[in-house]
PDB file of C-alpha atoms in Angstrom:
ATOM      1  CA  PRO Z1129       0.265  -0.058   0.042  1.00 39.00           C
ATOM      2  CA  ALA Z1130       1.031   3.800  -0.674  1.00 42.00           C
ATOM      3  CA  THR Z1131       0.675   4.694   2.996  1.00 43.00           C
ATOM      4  CA  LEU Z1132       0.861   2.940   6.761  1.00 43.00           C
ATOM      5  CA  VAL Z1133      -0.656   4.499   9.372  1.00 42.00           C
ATOM      6  CA  GLY Z1134      -0.866   8.031   7.471  1.00 44.00           C
ATOM      7  CA  ILE Z1135       2.743   7.912   6.726  1.00 50.00           C
ATOM      8  CA  ASP Z1136       3.676   8.128   2.749  1.00 68.00           C
ATOM      9  CA  SER Z1137       5.982   4.966   2.430  1.00 79.00           C
ATOM     10  CA  GLU Z1138       8.203   7.132  -0.346  1.00 81.00           C
ATOM     11  CA  GLY Z1139       8.940   9.372   2.147  1.00 85.00           C
ATOM     12  CA  MET Z1140       9.823   6.925   5.028  1.00 88.00           C
ATOM     13  CA  HIS Z1141      11.991   5.161   2.773  1.00 89.00           C
ATOM     14  CA  LEU Z1142      14.033   8.258   2.512  1.00 92.00           C
ATOM     15  CA  LEU Z1143      13.976   9.029   6.044  1.00 95.00           C
ATOM     16  CA  ILE Z1144      15.242   5.916   6.509  1.00 94.00           C
ATOM     17  CA  GLY Z1145      17.812   6.240   3.890  1.00 94.00           C
ATOM     18  CA  LEU Z1146      18.772   9.581   4.959  1.00 96.00           C
ATOM     19  CA  LEU Z1147      19.069   8.377   8.730  1.00 95.00           C
ATOM     20  CA  TYR Z1148      21.631   5.790   7.320  1.00 94.00           C
ATOM     21  CA  THR Z1149      24.001   7.786   5.264  1.00 94.00           C
ATOM     22  CA  THR Z1150      23.867  11.018   7.728  1.00 95.00           C
ATOM     23  CA  GLY Z1151      23.754   9.793  11.478  1.00 92.00           C
ATOM     24  CA  LEU Z1152      21.449  12.501  11.731  1.00 94.00           C
ATOM     25  CA  ARG Z1153      19.488  11.837  15.317  1.00 92.00           C
ATOM     26  CA  ILE Z1154      15.613  11.265  14.330  1.00 95.00           C
ATOM     27  CA  SER Z1155      14.700  14.510  16.075  1.00 93.00           C
ATOM     28  CA  GLU Z1156      16.823  16.472  13.397  1.00 94.00           C
ATOM     29  CA  ALA Z1157      15.765  14.673   9.967  1.00 96.00           C
ATOM     30  CA  LEU Z1158      11.859  15.450  11.521  1.00 96.00           C
ATOM     31  CA  ALA Z1159      12.761  18.751  12.042  1.00 95.00           C
ATOM     32  CA  LEU Z1160      13.944  19.530   9.004  1.00 96.00           C
ATOM     33  CA  ASN Z1161      12.517  21.959   6.442  1.00 95.00           C
ATOM     34  CA  ASP Z1162      13.177  23.103   2.854  1.00 95.00           C
ATOM     35  CA  ALA Z1163      15.240  26.235   3.859  1.00 96.00           C
ATOM     36  CA  ASP Z1164      17.635  23.424   5.424  1.00 97.00           C
ATOM     37  CA  LEU Z1165      18.855  21.777   2.188  1.00 96.00           C
ATOM     38  CA  ASP Z1166      21.263  22.891   0.101  1.00 96.00           C
ATOM     39  CA  LEU Z1167      21.359  20.291  -2.554  1.00 96.00           C
ATOM     40  CA  ASP Z1168      23.398  22.101  -5.234  1.00 96.00           C
ATOM     41  CA  GLN Z1169      26.313  21.903  -2.208  1.00 97.00           C
ATOM     42  CA  ALA Z1170      25.096  18.709  -1.388  1.00 97.00           C
ATOM     43  CA  ARG Z1171      24.530  19.299   2.720  1.00 96.00           C
ATOM     44  CA  LEU Z1172      22.436  19.791   5.032  1.00 95.00           C
ATOM     45  CA  ARG Z1173      21.672  22.469   7.970  1.00 95.00           C
ATOM     46  CA  VAL Z1174      20.839  21.022  11.264  1.00 94.00           C
ATOM     47  CA  ARG Z1175      19.313  23.946  13.332  1.00 91.00           C
ATOM     48  CA  LYS Z1176      19.272  23.969  17.162  1.00 83.00           C
ATOM     49  CA  GLY Z1177      20.392  20.178  17.263  1.00 75.00           C
ATOM     50  CA  LYS Z1178      21.176  18.548  20.576  1.00 78.00           C
ATOM     51  CA  PHE Z1179      22.265  20.815  22.662  1.00 75.00           C
ATOM     52  CA  GLY Z1180      21.522  23.511  20.576  1.00 77.00           C
ATOM     53  CA  LYS Z1181      23.904  23.195  18.410  1.00 81.00           C
ATOM     54  CA  ASP Z1182      23.934  24.260  14.632  1.00 88.00           C
ATOM     55  CA  ARG Z1183      25.939  22.316  11.744  1.00 91.00           C
ATOM     56  CA  TYR Z1184      26.133  21.603   7.966  1.00 94.00           C
ATOM     57  CA  VAL Z1185      25.929  17.745   7.224  1.00 94.00           C
ATOM     58  CA  PRO Z1186      27.384  16.214   3.790  1.00 94.00           C
ATOM     59  CA  LEU Z1187      25.229  14.283   1.747  1.00 96.00           C
ATOM     60  CA  HIS Z1188      26.380  11.777  -0.733  1.00 94.00           C
ATOM     61  CA  PRO Z1189      25.287  12.039  -4.184  1.00 95.00           C
ATOM     62  CA  THR Z1190      22.615   9.925  -4.123  1.00 95.00           C
ATOM     63  CA  THR Z1191      21.127  11.100  -0.916  1.00 95.00           C
ATOM     64  CA  THR Z1192      20.877  14.290  -2.910  1.00 96.00           C
ATOM     65  CA  ALA Z1193      19.643  12.967  -5.870  1.00 96.00           C
ATOM     66  CA  ARG Z1194      16.921  10.794  -4.028  1.00 94.00           C
ATOM     67  CA  LEU Z1195      16.076  13.846  -1.837  1.00 95.00           C
ATOM     68  CA  ARG Z1196      15.442  15.959  -5.138  1.00 95.00           C
ATOM     69  CA  GLN Z1197      13.005  13.051  -6.457  1.00 92.00           C
ATOM     70  CA  TRP Z1198      10.978  13.203  -3.189  1.00 91.00           C
ATOM     71  CA  LEU Z1199      10.335  16.997  -3.197  1.00 92.00           C
ATOM     72  CA  ARG Z1200       9.195  17.038  -6.061  1.00 90.00           C
ATOM     73  CA  ARG Z1201       6.595  14.470  -5.181  1.00 87.00           C
ATOM     74  CA  ARG Z1202       5.928  16.232  -1.560  1.00 88.00           C
ATOM     75  CA  ASP Z1203       5.412  19.316  -3.486  1.00 87.00           C
ATOM     76  CA  ARG Z1204       2.185  18.099  -5.013  1.00 84.00           C
ATOM     77  CA  TYR Z1205       0.272  17.709  -1.646  1.00 80.00           C
ATOM     78  CA  ALA Z1206       3.177  19.711   1.075  1.00 82.00           C
ATOM     79  CA  GLY Z1207       3.905  22.871  -1.178  1.00 80.00           C
ATOM     80  CA  SER Z1208       7.093  24.055  -1.271  1.00 84.00           C
ATOM     81  CA  SER Z1209       7.963  27.221   0.714  1.00 87.00           C
ATOM     82  CA  ALA Z1210      11.377  27.484   2.850  1.00 88.00           C
ATOM     83  CA  ALA Z1211       9.502  26.868   6.001  1.00 88.00           C
ATOM     84  CA  THR Z1212       7.891  23.323   4.427  1.00 91.00           C
ATOM     85  CA  PRO Z1213       8.516  20.349   6.001  1.00 93.00           C
ATOM     86  CA  VAL Z1214      11.057  18.402   4.422  1.00 94.00           C
ATOM     87  CA  PHE Z1215       9.063  15.104   6.023  1.00 93.00           C
ATOM     88  CA  CYS Z1216       5.595  15.407   6.091  1.00 88.00           C
ATOM     89  CA  ASN Z1217       2.580  13.084   6.052  1.00 81.00           C
ATOM     90  CA  PRO Z1218       0.008  12.960   3.132  1.00 77.00           C
ATOM     91  CA  ARG Z1219      -2.084  15.680   4.368  1.00 80.00           C
ATOM     92  CA  GLY Z1220       0.932  17.764   4.398  1.00 81.00           C
ATOM     93  CA  ARG Z1221       1.653  18.498   8.008  1.00 86.00           C
ATOM     94  CA  ARG Z1222       5.290  17.475   9.846  1.00 90.00           C
ATOM     95  CA  LEU Z1223       5.753  14.216  10.280  1.00 90.00           C
ATOM     96  CA  ASP Z1224       5.915  12.926  14.355  1.00 88.00           C
ATOM     97  CA  ARG Z1225       8.065  11.005  15.847  1.00 92.00           C
ATOM     98  CA  ARG Z1226       5.867   8.371  17.181  1.00 91.00           C
ATOM     99  CA  ARG Z1227       4.470   7.662  13.616  1.00 88.00           C
ATOM    100  CA  ALA Z1228       7.834   7.492  12.034  1.00 90.00           C
ATOM    101  CA  GLU Z1229       8.832   4.835  15.008  1.00 91.00           C
ATOM    102  CA  ASP Z1230       5.284   3.172  14.590  1.00 89.00           C
ATOM    103  CA  PHE Z1231       5.876   2.847  10.810  1.00 88.00           C
ATOM    104  CA  PHE Z1232       9.459   1.300  11.233  1.00 90.00           C
ATOM    105  CA  ARG Z1233       8.911  -1.081  13.592  1.00 89.00           C
ATOM    106  CA  ARG Z1234       5.780  -2.528  11.401  1.00 88.00           C
ATOM    107  CA  LEU Z1235       8.537  -2.326   8.515  1.00 87.00           C
ATOM    108  CA  ILE Z1236      11.336  -4.550  10.259  1.00 88.00           C
ATOM    109  CA  GLN Z1237       8.680  -7.172  12.004  1.00 87.00           C
ATOM    110  CA  ALA Z1238       6.993  -7.377   8.126  1.00 86.00           C
ATOM    111  CA  CYS Z1239      10.690  -7.798   7.138  1.00 85.00           C
ATOM    112  CA  ARG Z1240      11.434  -9.995   9.922  1.00 87.00           C
ATOM    113  CA  ILE Z1241      14.510  -7.996  11.124  1.00 86.00           C
ATOM    114  CA  GLY Z1242      15.430  -9.160  14.340  1.00 83.00           C
ATOM    115  CA  ALA Z1243      13.261 -11.482  14.925  1.00 81.00           C
ATOM    116  CA  HIS Z1244      15.432 -13.190  16.955  1.00 84.00           C
ATOM    117  CA  ALA Z1245      17.428 -10.572  18.819  1.00 83.00           C
ATOM    118  CA  PRO Z1246      16.558  -9.367  22.467  1.00 88.00           C
ATOM    119  CA  ALA Z1247      15.527  -5.937  21.241  1.00 86.00           C
ATOM    120  CA  ALA Z1248      14.344  -4.767  17.994  1.00 86.00           C
ATOM    121  CA  PRO Z1249      16.456  -2.356  15.952  1.00 88.00           C
ATOM    122  CA  ARG Z1250      15.133   1.236  16.512  1.00 89.00           C
ATOM    123  CA  LEU Z1251      15.229   3.935  14.253  1.00 90.00           C
ATOM    124  CA  HIS Z1252      18.387   5.508  16.573  1.00 90.00           C
ATOM    125  CA  ASP Z1253      19.932   2.589  15.636  1.00 88.00           C
ATOM    126  CA  LEU Z1254      20.806   4.012  11.828  1.00 91.00           C
ATOM    127  CA  ARG Z1255      22.932   6.483  13.732  1.00 88.00           C
ATOM    128  CA  HIS Z1256      25.309   4.148  15.119  1.00 87.00           C
ATOM    129  CA  THR Z1257      25.821   2.259  11.912  1.00 88.00           C
ATOM    130  CA  TYR Z1258      26.719   5.327  10.295  1.00 89.00           C
ATOM    131  CA  ALA Z1259      29.251   5.969  12.748  1.00 88.00           C
ATOM    132  CA  CYS Z1260      30.652   2.748  12.370  1.00 85.00           C
ATOM    133  CA  ASN Z1261      30.698   2.422   8.485  1.00 88.00           C
ATOM    134  CA  CYS Z1262      32.769   5.878   8.444  1.00 88.00           C
ATOM    135  CA  LEU Z1263      35.153   4.759  10.753  1.00 84.00           C
ATOM    136  CA  GLN Z1264      35.142   0.915   9.060  1.00 86.00           C
ATOM    137  CA  ARG Z1265      35.351   2.814   5.730  1.00 88.00           C
ATOM    138  CA  TRP Z1266      38.359   5.132   6.649  1.00 87.00           C
ATOM    139  CA  GLN Z1267      40.334   2.501   8.637  1.00 85.00           C
ATOM    140  CA  GLN Z1268      40.068   0.493   5.024  1.00 87.00           C
ATOM    141  CA  GLN Z1269      41.745   3.491   3.402  1.00 91.00           C
ATOM    142  CA  GLY Z1270      44.139   3.800   5.576  1.00 88.00           C
ATOM    143  CA  ALA Z1271      43.051   7.202   7.093  1.00 88.00           C
ATOM    144  CA  ASP Z1272      44.509   8.350  10.912  1.00 86.00           C
ATOM    145  CA  LEU Z1273      41.393   7.853  12.811  1.00 80.00           C
ATOM    146  CA  GLN Z1274      42.459  10.290  15.587  1.00 82.00           C
ATOM    147  CA  VAL Z1275      42.402  12.747  12.415  1.00 86.00           C
ATOM    148  CA  MET Z1276      39.583  11.732  11.635  1.00 84.00           C
ATOM    149  CA  LEU Z1277      37.714  11.149  14.482  1.00 84.00           C
ATOM    150  CA  PRO Z1278      36.839  14.804  15.438  1.00 83.00           C
ATOM    151  CA  ILE Z1279      35.056  15.562  11.756  1.00 85.00           C
ATOM    152  CA  LEU Z1280      32.903  12.456  12.673  1.00 85.00           C
ATOM    153  CA  SER Z1281      32.026  13.984  15.886  1.00 85.00           C
ATOM    154  CA  THR Z1282      31.046  17.724  14.184  1.00 83.00           C
ATOM    155  CA  VAL Z1283      28.908  15.748  11.747  1.00 87.00           C
ATOM    156  CA  MET Z1284      27.049  13.933  13.965  1.00 81.00           C
ATOM    157  CA  GLY Z1285      26.572  17.121  16.486  1.00 82.00           C
ATOM    158  CA  HIS Z1286      28.791  15.661  19.864  1.00 80.00           C
ATOM    159  CA  VAL Z1287      29.242  17.813  21.911  1.00 74.00           C
ATOM    160  CA  ASN Z1288      32.908  16.218  22.567  1.00 71.00           C
ATOM    161  CA  LEU Z1289      35.260  13.789  21.305  1.00 65.00           C
ATOM    162  CA  ARG Z1290      33.967  11.159  24.269  1.00 68.00           C
ATOM    163  CA  SER Z1291      30.686  11.272  22.702  1.00 66.00           C
ATOM    164  CA  THR Z1292      31.982   9.866  19.558  1.00 67.00           C
ATOM    165  CA  GLN Z1293      34.443   7.298  20.737  1.00 64.00           C
ATOM    166  CA  VAL Z1294      32.236   5.042  21.571  1.00 67.00           C
ATOM    167  CA  TYR Z1295      31.912   4.214  18.208  1.00 64.00           C
ATOM    168  CA  LEU Z1296      35.724   2.648  18.241  1.00 64.00           C
ATOM    169  CA  HIS Z1297      35.360  -1.038  18.711  1.00 61.00           C
ATOM    170  CA  THR Z1298      36.110  -3.761  17.383  1.00 55.00           C
ATOM    171  CA  THR Z1299      33.101  -5.299  14.929  1.00 56.00           C
ATOM    172  CA  ALA Z1300      32.960  -9.186  14.312  1.00 56.00           C
ATOM    173  CA  ALA Z1301      33.640  -8.356  10.816  1.00 62.00           C
ATOM    174  CA  GLN Z1302      37.083  -6.443  11.415  1.00 59.00           C
ATOM    175  CA  LEU Z1303      38.183  -9.669  13.986  1.00 56.00           C
ATOM    176  CA  VAL Z1304      37.213 -12.174  10.873  1.00 64.00           C
ATOM    177  CA  ARG Z1305      39.866 -10.268   9.094  1.00 65.00           C
ATOM    178  CA  ALA Z1306      42.385  -9.962  11.661  1.00 60.00           C
ATOM    179  CA  ALA Z1307      42.534 -13.569  12.220  1.00 66.00           C
ATOM    180  CA  GLN Z1308      42.224 -14.226   8.297  1.00 70.00           C
ATOM    181  CA  THR Z1309      45.024 -11.907   7.725  1.00 70.00           C
ATOM    182  CA  PHE Z1310      46.623 -13.742  11.204  1.00 68.00           C
ATOM    183  CA  HIS Z1311      45.926 -16.982   9.470  1.00 69.00           C
ATOM    184  CA  ASP Z1312      47.925 -15.967   6.008  1.00 72.00           C
TER     185      ASP Z1312
END
């Protein structure tokens, strides 16, 4: 179906993708208005994020392209102005967190994701995935993580580096690669 609990499924698909590719908090993504997007520069602006911090977040070219497509579709029922919410329901009102989380919960249940896990995945978990993916990519590229960590901290809107260092842990995939390297 096109909608589930009053939410446009294409908009939810984009919301999930945006959280995965930017590390935004769900509240920050839902607070975005058209004025916060600079698609020509491939970035978005988080206004008054956690602790009242403003910041710019870079966008991947594929995310920028999907945002352009979504906005054209969304404009048909929500209009377009600087104050128009990026994510809204089919009636053009800002999407609220409860509905977004309910949609995500139903989606992962329907897909049986985490069916046997002690706790079901949450939208906020995409933030953690983003941080770990960045660190893993930088590690594979041979980047100095101590140099890159402050960048990740800024993009994620952390108040200090300690909040970002939480993501410095060994993943199962890294252990397998290390064991294979040792074996070789």
